[in-house]
Amino acid sequence: MAAPALSDRPSPLRRLVAAEGDRRPRARIAALALTALLLVISVLSLGVGASGTSLPAALWQALNGEEIALRDRLILFDIRLPRLAIGMLVGAALAVSGAVMQGLFRNPLADPGLVGVGAGAGLGAILAIVLGGLLPLALRDGLGYALVPVAAFAGGWVTTLLLYCIATREGRTSVAVMLLAGIALAALAGAISGVLVYMADDSQLRDLTFWGLGSLAGATWGKVLVAGPLIGLALAATPFLAHALNALALGEAPAAHLGIPVQRMKRLAVLSVAAATGAAVAVSGGIGFIGIVVPHLLRLVIGPDHRLLLPNAALLGASLLLVADMISRTIIAPAELPIGIVTAVIGGPFFLWILLRNRAGLEL
Amino acid sequence: MVLAVALAGPTMAQDAGRRVVSLGGAVTEIIYALGEQDRLVARDSTSTFPAEATGLPDVGYVRALSSEGVLSVAPDMILAEESSGPQETLDVLEAAQVPLVVVPDGYDGPAIRRKIEIVAEALGVPEKGEALAAEVEATLAEAVEGARPDQPVRVLFVLSMQGGRIMAAGRGSSAEAIISLAGGVNALEGFNGYSQVSDEAVLEAAPEVILMMERGGDHGGDSADVLAHPVLGQTPAAESGAVLRLPGLLLLGFGPRTPEAVTALSSALKAARP
């Protein structure tokens, strides 16, 4: 799982640079194709849903100066449009965070869960669902139904910061310590969650189950306004991260010799992943597989250069999540399947297929 | 949000209630009992009685509804039990100006009367509601009177025993309410609602009857499972084979069939008494 030893293989950076020669055009085509794909899927996503409301019909009416029915306006602008925005944001956040984590830990199996965001956010949500009733009434009323998302986000951040403090000594962050401490903190968060689950009553357990399976059904403009800047911030950090992650593929010391501010870059990577994933988990609950599947799929097509990988991961992650959401809200309409089930059902077998086809190439 | 403000006009439908979505098993039962089922266009997944109701489109689980799913059946009225949600969905439905009538929960005779009255009022058939409420109240009083035992039976209500862990009914739960109407006492106390309970608490409770819901999935398992359970199997109820099963919605719905549930449970309790 570690990077290949430098002695018996060509230097990864050299291989990377060599590969770049043939892969750049391919990556450019991929970026164009993915952008087009995202556009097509977005339009489709606005047009598909449990109701027969159709975007073209509504636009046609609007162009002809006819009034669009209240219900149709609501479905298009207050249900499907924020849902589209949240879907794009969450998909991009999960895929990019997955790619960053895999680069940072130099481990193809890494995901944002490794820095504790997942376990911490889950614990925050469970705390809010089970013990939310104990909060002072004023605070509960003030937060309203934002209580669970806010608690999830806070839980993710607290765990990440804790982990970062544990792994940092004298200004140096040890990726290995972070990985191990992450496993320990996730186990601890899991244990506390277990206690809370034991305390939960029947209806709270049902809420927990649905939260854990993830859903974009509660998408609102308010959530877009909150999650958008956080995820945008993380995406904006990718150009800097990409260069540093490429150098880090050589190892920390060589990267430092190449002039990469390794410590700063590690901090930026962890914080941006915590911001993006924390916001994503808070607004959509637990959605798996996007963070693992998307970067792998892209590496097979455009290679491991993070400068190409990260932006393309955002595009593909957004597209995949929108497709999963379309399936989740149409397959048993008018009811809805939690989206986490859809991503797992598609992602699991798909990931196995990638693995089986590329066992040799993955150098695991 | 700007849009919502722009849309909020005084266009409340005058003749609402011709396309009704019913959320919650008891609410659906009341609509059928009122004979107003022709106005139903959809129901939630907990609305499984009467059997015809399951032929209606299912908008999903009552606590995890999607706004577009509900709007897609073009309702002009939503009758929803109190715990329906999430709130985001209800907000959008409110913005869509679909009248939403919340039917409060409750586990006693007056609560059932209130549910019936609210549903009947919303549907514009208050006289039918009055008649139904009076009838249910009378039969319930009769059933409760008939259920009165010489000495109350200690009943443990087991909601599920997934992975061997027992989830049971505590104080203030709907199960405790129906048990006491049927002349039993809840064998467990010390916690509210439904919760996982420890093996020791179950042994300590020493129930004479174990009551469960008759339905598939994780609430299932048959009496043999109960008897084979390391802890439930050691209770007085298991020794005398007093494991009862009744349909969950009948037992815990607190709708028009509650008198029937009381009668069925009380006669089962009497028969099960060693």
XYZ file of C-alpha atoms in Angstrom:
638
model
C 0.000 0.000 0.000
C 2.918 2.332 0.555
C 4.521 4.094 -2.353
C 6.824 1.781 -4.275
C 10.346 1.760 -2.972
C 12.503 4.200 -4.824
C 15.414 1.818 -5.389
C 13.813 -0.872 -7.539
C 11.281 1.131 -9.537
C 11.457 4.254 -11.684
C 10.793 7.327 -9.604
C 7.080 7.964 -9.302
C 7.560 11.593 -10.196
C 9.414 10.606 -13.362
C 6.730 8.102 -14.196
C 4.158 10.740 -13.522
C 5.844 13.252 -15.734
C 6.362 10.650 -18.427
C 2.750 9.619 -18.241
C 1.662 13.218 -18.349
C 2.938 13.486 -21.880
C 0.301 11.115 -23.217
C -2.322 11.799 -20.591
C -2.725 15.544 -20.769
C -4.843 15.544 -23.939
C -6.824 12.663 -22.545
C -7.398 14.600 -19.344
C -8.529 17.636 -21.283
C -11.019 15.527 -23.215
C -12.153 13.981 -19.932
C -12.679 17.401 -18.369
C -14.725 18.564 -21.349
C -16.717 15.341 -21.410
C -17.353 15.499 -17.684
C -18.470 19.115 -17.852
C -20.876 18.243 -20.656
C -22.072 15.210 -18.702
C -22.717 17.312 -15.614
C -24.687 19.835 -17.659
C -26.823 17.138 -19.263
C -27.424 15.421 -15.943
C -28.312 18.722 -14.284
C -30.944 19.493 -16.896
C -32.285 15.937 -16.626
C -32.298 16.209 -12.859
C -34.447 19.343 -13.029
C -36.827 17.542 -15.343
C -37.203 14.289 -13.431
C -39.132 13.683 -10.261
C -42.117 12.070 -8.678
C -44.456 14.657 -10.155
C -45.098 15.156 -13.844
C -43.886 18.741 -13.680
C -41.636 19.338 -16.671
C -39.050 22.040 -17.008
C -39.427 22.578 -20.775
C -43.202 22.936 -20.434
C -42.792 25.457 -17.618
C -40.185 27.421 -19.598
C -42.410 27.408 -22.663
C -45.295 28.744 -20.585
C -43.065 31.433 -19.117
C -41.835 32.449 -22.598
C -45.416 32.749 -23.793
C -46.209 34.980 -20.871
C -48.505 32.399 -19.308
C -48.486 31.968 -15.590
C -46.842 28.818 -14.288
C -48.917 26.983 -11.706
C -47.807 27.576 -8.115
C -47.180 23.886 -7.604
C -44.935 23.665 -10.666
C -42.975 26.755 -9.685
C -42.501 25.366 -6.220
C -41.383 21.961 -7.472
C -38.906 23.503 -9.921
C -37.516 26.376 -7.864
C -37.938 25.357 -4.227
C -37.570 21.589 -4.452
C -35.592 20.487 -7.502
C -33.265 23.465 -7.899
C -31.904 23.518 -4.313
C -31.746 19.764 -4.493
C -29.681 19.988 -7.676
C -27.353 22.502 -6.012
C -26.965 20.394 -2.873
C -26.406 17.270 -4.976
C -23.611 18.946 -6.955
C -21.990 20.424 -3.865
C -22.113 17.201 -1.848
C -20.983 15.001 -4.754
C -18.053 17.300 -5.523
C -17.131 17.630 -1.843
C -17.096 13.875 -1.248
C -15.163 13.012 -4.407
C -12.528 15.741 -4.002
C -12.104 14.996 -0.304
C -11.621 11.329 -1.137
C -8.949 12.167 -3.707
C -7.154 14.543 -1.317
C -7.150 11.983 1.492
C -5.849 9.256 -0.788
C -3.059 11.569 -1.910
C -2.223 12.759 1.585
C -2.097 9.287 3.121
C -0.606 7.806 -0.042
C -3.149 5.091 0.449
C -5.693 4.203 -2.221
C -8.215 3.149 0.427
C -8.167 6.415 2.353
C -11.343 8.417 2.635
C -12.466 11.444 4.647
C -13.576 9.050 7.375
C -9.900 8.554 8.210
C -9.627 12.019 9.729
C -12.645 11.404 11.884
C -15.140 13.607 10.058
C -17.521 10.740 9.410
C -17.513 9.253 12.894
C -17.562 12.675 14.561
C -20.390 13.964 12.383
C -22.345 10.778 13.009
C -21.868 11.178 16.747
C -22.973 14.824 16.551
C -26.127 13.867 14.675
C -26.955 11.034 17.072
C -26.417 13.339 20.058
C -28.802 15.879 18.546
C -31.458 13.281 17.715
C -31.349 11.426 21.039
C -30.518 14.201 23.488
C -31.820 17.224 21.552
C -34.863 17.199 23.805
C -32.699 18.038 26.814
C -31.444 21.316 25.343
C -32.877 24.561 26.717
C -36.083 25.318 24.855
C -34.805 28.676 23.573
C -31.773 27.070 21.956
C -33.811 24.213 20.495
C -36.360 26.594 19.013
C -33.626 28.872 17.702
C -31.944 26.068 15.796
C -35.184 24.363 14.801
C -34.563 21.546 12.370
C -31.048 22.869 11.749
C -30.131 21.235 15.062
C -29.072 17.906 13.552
C -27.013 19.369 10.666
C -25.302 21.879 12.970
C -24.487 19.161 15.493
C -23.174 16.889 12.744
C -20.937 19.627 11.385
C -19.666 20.507 14.850
C -19.032 16.832 15.646
C -17.005 16.401 12.464
C -14.919 19.487 13.180
C -14.254 18.743 16.816
C -13.067 15.238 15.966
C -10.867 16.476 13.128
C -9.248 19.190 15.239
C -8.698 16.734 18.073
C -7.040 14.328 15.697
C -4.923 17.078 14.225
C -3.735 18.117 17.688
C -2.927 14.519 18.594
C -0.928 14.003 15.402
C 0.950 17.301 15.571
C 4.062 17.655 17.706
C 6.413 20.581 17.574
C 4.755 21.810 14.441
C 5.111 18.527 12.596
C 2.058 16.519 11.702
C 2.577 12.788 11.434
C 0.308 11.239 8.852
C 0.836 7.806 10.371
C -0.180 8.970 13.857
C -3.192 10.687 12.357
C -4.235 7.461 10.650
C -3.921 5.377 13.813
C -5.467 7.976 16.087
C -8.265 8.322 13.550
C -9.070 4.641 13.917
C -9.074 4.989 17.708
C -11.251 8.114 17.697
C -13.674 6.533 15.230
C -13.975 3.511 17.539
C -14.544 5.811 20.509
C -17.167 7.836 18.642
C -18.768 4.564 17.601
C -18.894 3.403 21.200
C -20.487 6.617 22.441
C -22.947 6.412 19.564
C -23.713 2.872 20.694
C -24.580 4.084 24.190
C -26.875 6.719 22.704
C -28.511 4.203 20.396
C -29.165 2.083 23.461
C -30.824 5.078 25.124
C -32.849 6.021 22.041
C -36.537 5.286 21.795
C -38.272 3.736 18.838
C -38.960 6.890 16.847
C -35.461 8.266 17.493
C -34.006 4.989 16.230
C -35.979 5.381 13.036
C -34.679 8.930 12.641
C -31.138 7.651 13.216
C -31.552 4.976 10.586
C -32.830 7.411 7.993
C -30.112 9.936 8.812
C -27.425 7.289 8.462
C -28.691 6.260 5.043
C -28.438 9.798 3.723
C -30.908 11.771 1.677
C -31.073 14.943 -0.358
C -34.824 15.176 0.261
C -34.453 17.954 2.827
C -32.556 20.243 0.444
C -33.439 23.909 0.942
C -31.923 27.172 -0.231
C -30.872 27.756 3.361
C -28.744 24.615 3.278
C -27.257 25.624 -0.075
C -26.249 28.974 1.426
C -24.564 27.266 4.379
C -22.895 24.340 2.614
C -21.956 26.263 -0.533
C -19.255 28.545 0.929
C -17.713 25.763 3.029
C -17.472 23.351 0.132
C -16.459 26.165 -2.220
C -13.597 27.060 0.120
C -12.333 23.511 0.055
C -12.592 23.316 -3.731
C -10.753 26.623 -4.012
C -7.806 25.112 -2.112
C -7.391 22.313 -4.651
C -4.963 24.070 -7.044
C -2.452 24.512 -4.233
C -3.112 21.040 -2.821
C -2.762 19.344 -6.203
C 0.829 20.421 -6.746
C 1.805 19.519 -3.195
C 0.066 16.119 -3.308
C 1.973 15.281 -6.498
C 5.262 16.039 -4.787
C 4.174 14.175 -1.681
C 3.850 11.006 -3.754
C 7.661 10.906 -3.514
C 7.583 10.980 0.272
C 7.659 13.819 2.745
C 11.389 14.514 2.736
C 11.770 14.628 -1.063
C 8.646 16.818 -1.271
C 10.175 19.213 1.242
C 13.390 19.276 -0.811
C 11.331 20.232 -3.860
C 10.277 23.331 -1.938
C 6.813 22.194 -0.876
C 5.775 23.593 2.526
C 4.779 20.108 3.633
C 3.423 21.003 7.084
C 1.293 23.848 5.799
C 0.008 21.711 2.992
C -0.983 18.875 5.337
C -2.860 21.324 7.546
C -4.645 22.809 4.543
C -5.562 19.357 3.241
C -7.040 18.190 6.543
C -8.924 21.429 7.151
C -10.379 21.592 3.670
C -11.490 17.971 3.854
C -13.081 18.614 7.226
C -14.883 21.695 5.900
C -16.116 20.015 2.728
C -17.058 16.653 4.186
C -18.441 18.160 7.364
C -20.753 20.398 5.357
C -21.692 17.544 3.020
C -22.516 15.127 5.829
C -24.417 17.811 7.709
C -26.799 18.570 4.847
C -27.182 15.080 3.415
C -26.432 12.507 6.121
C -24.220 9.512 5.437
C -23.492 8.915 1.768
C -20.812 6.352 1.022
C -18.691 5.232 -1.911
C -18.507 8.498 -3.884
C -15.227 9.420 -2.142
C -13.609 6.091 -2.995
C -15.077 5.205 -6.380
C -14.712 8.543 -8.166
C -10.952 9.147 -7.657
C -10.164 5.527 -8.569
C -12.196 5.633 -11.716
C -10.532 8.871 -12.774
C -7.005 7.666 -12.052
C -7.598 4.798 -14.460
C -8.562 7.191 -17.230
C -6.475 10.335 -16.693
C -3.685 9.086 -14.443
C -2.565 10.104 -10.977
C -1.688 13.789 -11.526
C -3.679 15.629 -8.856
C -3.798 18.806 -10.921
C -6.097 16.954 -13.291
C -7.550 14.532 -10.797
C -9.017 17.008 -8.296
C -11.085 19.219 -10.645
C -12.280 16.213 -12.610
C -13.223 14.443 -9.375
C -15.446 17.404 -8.511
C -17.200 17.132 -11.884
C -17.633 13.358 -11.816
C -18.614 13.272 -8.129
C -21.330 15.848 -8.748
C -22.625 13.928 -11.766
C -22.664 10.571 -10.007
C -24.469 11.885 -6.963
C -27.083 13.592 -9.148
C -27.666 10.316 -10.995
C -27.984 8.450 -7.695
C -30.422 11.097 -6.477
C -32.527 10.821 -9.616
C -32.738 7.077 -9.055
C -33.524 7.521 -5.374
C -36.470 9.822 -6.019
C -38.017 8.104 -9.002
C -37.571 4.363 -8.516
C -40.319 3.965 -5.894
C -42.116 7.300 -6.470
C -44.010 8.909 -4.855
C -41.954 7.458 -2.002
C -38.181 7.904 -1.969
C -35.267 5.558 -1.408
C -32.503 6.941 0.853
C -29.644 7.952 -1.457
C -26.998 6.148 0.634
C -28.643 2.886 -0.367
C -28.441 3.827 -4.039
C -24.753 4.850 -3.912
C -23.893 1.663 -2.025
C -25.846 -0.556 -4.414
C -24.204 1.071 -7.451
C -20.835 1.796 -5.832
C -20.137 -1.544 -4.164
C -20.262 -3.834 -7.202
C -18.746 -1.125 -9.394
C -15.787 -0.749 -7.070
C -15.271 -4.522 -7.047
C -15.360 -4.509 -10.832
C -12.698 -1.787 -10.983
C -10.572 -3.779 -8.555
C -10.891 -7.038 -10.461
C -10.139 -5.444 -13.813
C -7.126 -3.572 -12.541
C -5.660 -5.809 -9.919
C -2.277 -5.712 -11.563
C -2.307 -2.025 -12.383
C -3.243 -0.871 -8.893
C 0.081 -2.091 -7.428
C -1.603 -2.919 -4.157
C -37.301 32.331 -0.382
C -37.962 35.466 -2.394
C -40.181 33.298 -4.522
C -42.102 31.998 -1.536
C -42.933 35.542 -0.496
C -44.013 36.441 -4.012
C -46.217 33.374 -4.183
C -47.973 33.809 -0.883
C -51.307 35.034 -2.156
C -54.829 34.610 -0.792
C -55.564 31.741 -3.153
C -56.511 29.151 -0.546
C -58.634 26.517 -2.225
C -62.258 26.893 -1.242
C -63.321 23.369 -2.064
C -60.333 21.597 -0.548
C -60.562 17.993 0.504
C -61.323 16.297 -2.788
C -57.796 14.977 -3.206
C -56.600 13.965 0.231
C -53.258 12.513 1.272
C -53.425 10.623 4.554
C -50.292 10.322 6.690
C -50.452 7.896 9.599
C -52.199 4.549 10.031
C -54.876 5.771 12.444
C -55.725 8.799 10.287
C -56.253 6.541 7.275
C -58.423 4.180 9.319
C -60.582 7.093 10.452
C -61.062 8.274 6.858
C -62.225 4.785 5.890
C -64.450 4.522 8.972
C -66.077 7.816 7.973
C -66.729 6.355 4.541
C -64.734 9.149 2.905
C -62.082 6.922 1.349
C -63.036 7.905 -2.210
C -61.313 11.229 -1.569
C -57.961 9.594 -0.758
C -55.296 9.846 -3.458
C -52.288 8.585 -1.487
C -51.204 7.350 1.930
C -47.984 6.777 3.865
C -46.301 3.423 4.395
C -47.736 2.979 7.913
C -51.296 3.094 6.526
C -51.828 -0.618 5.995
C -55.430 -1.010 7.136
C -57.922 -1.625 5.652
C -56.257 -3.729 2.974
C -57.718 -1.536 0.187
C -55.606 1.346 1.504
C -52.455 -0.424 0.421
C -53.673 -0.120 -3.174
C -53.183 3.652 -2.967
C -49.849 5.241 -3.953
C -47.401 5.160 -1.034
C -45.614 8.463 -0.381
C -43.097 6.848 1.975
C -42.420 6.560 5.673
C -44.351 9.094 7.721
C -41.258 10.613 9.396
C -39.155 10.727 6.217
C -41.457 12.178 3.567
C -40.241 13.930 0.437
C -42.029 17.099 -0.586
C -42.111 16.353 -4.274
C -43.412 12.848 -3.600
C -46.372 14.256 -1.681
C -46.979 17.080 -4.175
C -46.775 14.663 -7.108
C -50.192 13.206 -6.304
C -51.613 16.755 -6.569
C -53.263 16.828 -3.146
C -55.608 19.638 -2.105
C -55.460 18.564 1.527
C -53.063 16.649 3.748
C -54.237 14.974 6.924
C -51.167 14.127 8.935
C -50.506 12.543 12.286
C -48.499 14.715 14.651
C -45.148 12.998 14.164
C -45.128 13.438 10.358
C -42.042 15.026 8.940
C -39.346 16.091 8.400
C -40.114 19.745 9.018
C -38.430 20.823 5.749
C -40.986 18.783 3.834
C -43.909 20.241 5.780
C -42.549 23.758 5.137
C -42.540 23.192 1.392
C -46.049 21.740 1.519
C -47.135 24.823 3.418
C -45.527 27.019 0.772
C -47.454 25.044 -1.832
C -50.619 26.215 -0.039
C -51.875 22.698 0.420
C -53.953 22.785 3.610
C -52.170 20.634 6.172
C -54.287 19.375 9.038
C -52.287 17.977 11.923
C -54.010 15.214 13.867
C -52.584 15.091 17.403
C -51.334 11.800 18.821
C -52.852 10.404 21.964
C -53.462 7.089 23.612
C -56.839 7.263 25.298
C -60.546 7.554 24.575
C -60.695 11.367 24.473
C -57.662 11.425 22.157
C -59.379 9.052 19.736
C -62.500 11.250 19.822
C -60.361 14.314 19.072
C -58.643 12.562 16.155
C -61.993 11.574 14.651
C -63.447 15.054 15.142
C -60.458 16.788 13.571
C -60.424 14.498 10.538
C -64.209 14.772 10.072
C -64.102 18.551 10.447
C -61.312 18.835 7.880
C -63.228 16.693 5.434
C -66.371 18.749 5.995
C -68.405 15.901 7.475
C -68.652 16.874 11.166
C -71.972 15.016 11.675
C -70.467 11.758 10.425
C -67.521 12.412 12.736
C -69.788 12.998 15.716
C -71.630 9.757 15.031
C -68.418 7.764 14.615
C -66.817 9.311 17.692
C -69.888 8.523 19.807
C -69.983 4.958 18.538
C -66.264 4.382 19.157
C -66.498 5.963 22.590
C -69.432 3.737 23.560
C -67.863 0.505 22.321
C -64.548 1.453 23.925
C -66.224 2.042 27.294
C -67.978 -1.297 26.944
C -64.749 -3.084 25.981
C -62.818 -1.523 28.867
C -65.610 -2.429 31.277
C -65.592 -6.015 29.985
C -61.818 -6.165 30.255
C -61.618 -5.403 33.934
C -59.888 -8.373 35.581
C -59.920 -9.472 39.211
C -56.239 -8.823 39.329
C -54.224 -7.063 36.618
C -51.944 -9.233 34.477
C -48.290 -8.210 34.217
C -47.595 -7.712 30.520
C -44.255 -7.135 28.807
C -44.588 -5.549 25.375
C -41.655 -6.468 23.139
C -41.358 -4.181 20.122
C -38.430 -6.062 18.618
C -35.763 -8.546 19.592
C -33.289 -7.918 16.842
C -29.984 -9.639 17.480
C -31.374 -10.913 20.775
C -31.597 -7.404 22.206
C -35.007 -6.614 23.553
C -36.720 -3.356 22.753
C -39.645 -3.004 25.102
C -42.386 -0.563 26.055
C -41.999 1.664 29.092
C -44.040 4.335 30.769
C -46.229 6.587 28.650
C -45.884 4.378 25.578
C -48.786 3.509 23.310
C -48.301 -0.153 24.276
C -48.628 0.632 27.976
C -51.830 2.528 27.234
C -53.493 -0.347 25.395
C -52.299 -2.856 27.995
C -53.913 -0.920 30.813
C -57.147 -0.401 28.839
C -57.257 -4.173 28.386
C -56.868 -4.790 32.108
C -53.159 -5.452 32.299
C -50.246 -3.582 33.816
C -46.973 -2.824 32.085
C -44.409 -5.131 33.656
C -41.625 -2.608 32.969
C -41.196 0.821 34.423
C -38.345 3.203 34.978
C -38.055 4.574 31.461
C -40.263 6.439 29.019
C -41.481 5.273 25.630
C -39.766 2.408 23.850
C -36.210 1.498 24.649
C -33.658 -1.257 24.667
C -33.797 -2.973 28.022
C -31.260 -5.040 29.866
C -31.698 -8.747 30.395
C -31.793 -8.198 34.140
C -34.618 -5.675 33.901
C -36.639 -8.211 31.922
C -36.065 -10.940 34.515
C -36.856 -8.482 37.291
C -40.102 -7.500 35.545
C -41.267 -11.146 35.680
C -44.026 -10.715 33.065
C -46.936 -13.145 33.069
C -47.659 -12.390 29.411
C -45.359 -11.356 26.573
C -47.098 -9.250 23.944
C -45.687 -8.666 20.476
C -46.758 -7.255 17.154
C -47.883 -9.623 14.469
C -46.006 -8.463 11.451
C -43.008 -9.353 9.362
C -39.539 -7.919 9.105
C -37.418 -7.090 12.111
C -40.465 -6.995 14.354
C -41.150 -10.631 13.526
C -39.748 -13.762 14.948
C -42.271 -16.267 16.184
C -43.191 -17.528 19.607
C -40.500 -20.202 19.370
C -37.909 -17.410 19.164
C -39.295 -15.875 22.320
C -39.219 -19.176 24.162
C -35.680 -19.849 22.940
C -34.453 -16.402 23.974
C -31.994 -16.774 26.870
C -33.832 -14.215 28.980
C -37.405 -14.067 27.711
C -37.412 -17.873 27.908
C -36.847 -17.648 31.677
C -39.874 -15.465 32.398
C -43.140 -16.756 33.915
C -44.814 -15.875 30.604
C -42.541 -18.217 28.682
C -43.009 -21.014 31.216
C -46.760 -20.893 30.738
C -46.427 -20.280 26.994
C -48.245 -16.958 27.260
C -46.836 -15.244 24.177
C -49.439 -13.121 22.401
C -49.316 -11.545 18.997
C -51.679 -8.909 17.661
C -51.417 -6.755 14.526
C -49.301 -3.696 15.328
C -51.564 -1.067 13.810
C -54.652 -2.525 15.528
C -52.857 -2.596 18.864
C -50.996 0.720 18.820
C -52.857 2.815 16.259
C -55.419 4.344 18.662
C -57.961 4.797 15.916
C -61.508 3.554 15.440
C -60.458 -0.075 15.950
C -59.137 0.456 19.474
C -62.267 -1.051 21.124
C -61.656 -4.151 19.007
C -58.027 -4.176 20.130
C -59.031 -3.879 23.786
C -61.484 -6.782 23.485
C -59.008 -8.974 21.599
C -56.177 -8.230 24.014
C -58.228 -8.599 27.175
C -59.693 -11.947 26.146
C -56.192 -13.110 25.213
C -54.876 -11.894 28.582
C -57.667 -13.738 30.398
C -56.970 -16.906 28.440
C -53.228 -16.601 28.966
C -53.440 -16.222 32.699
C -52.017 -19.408 34.205
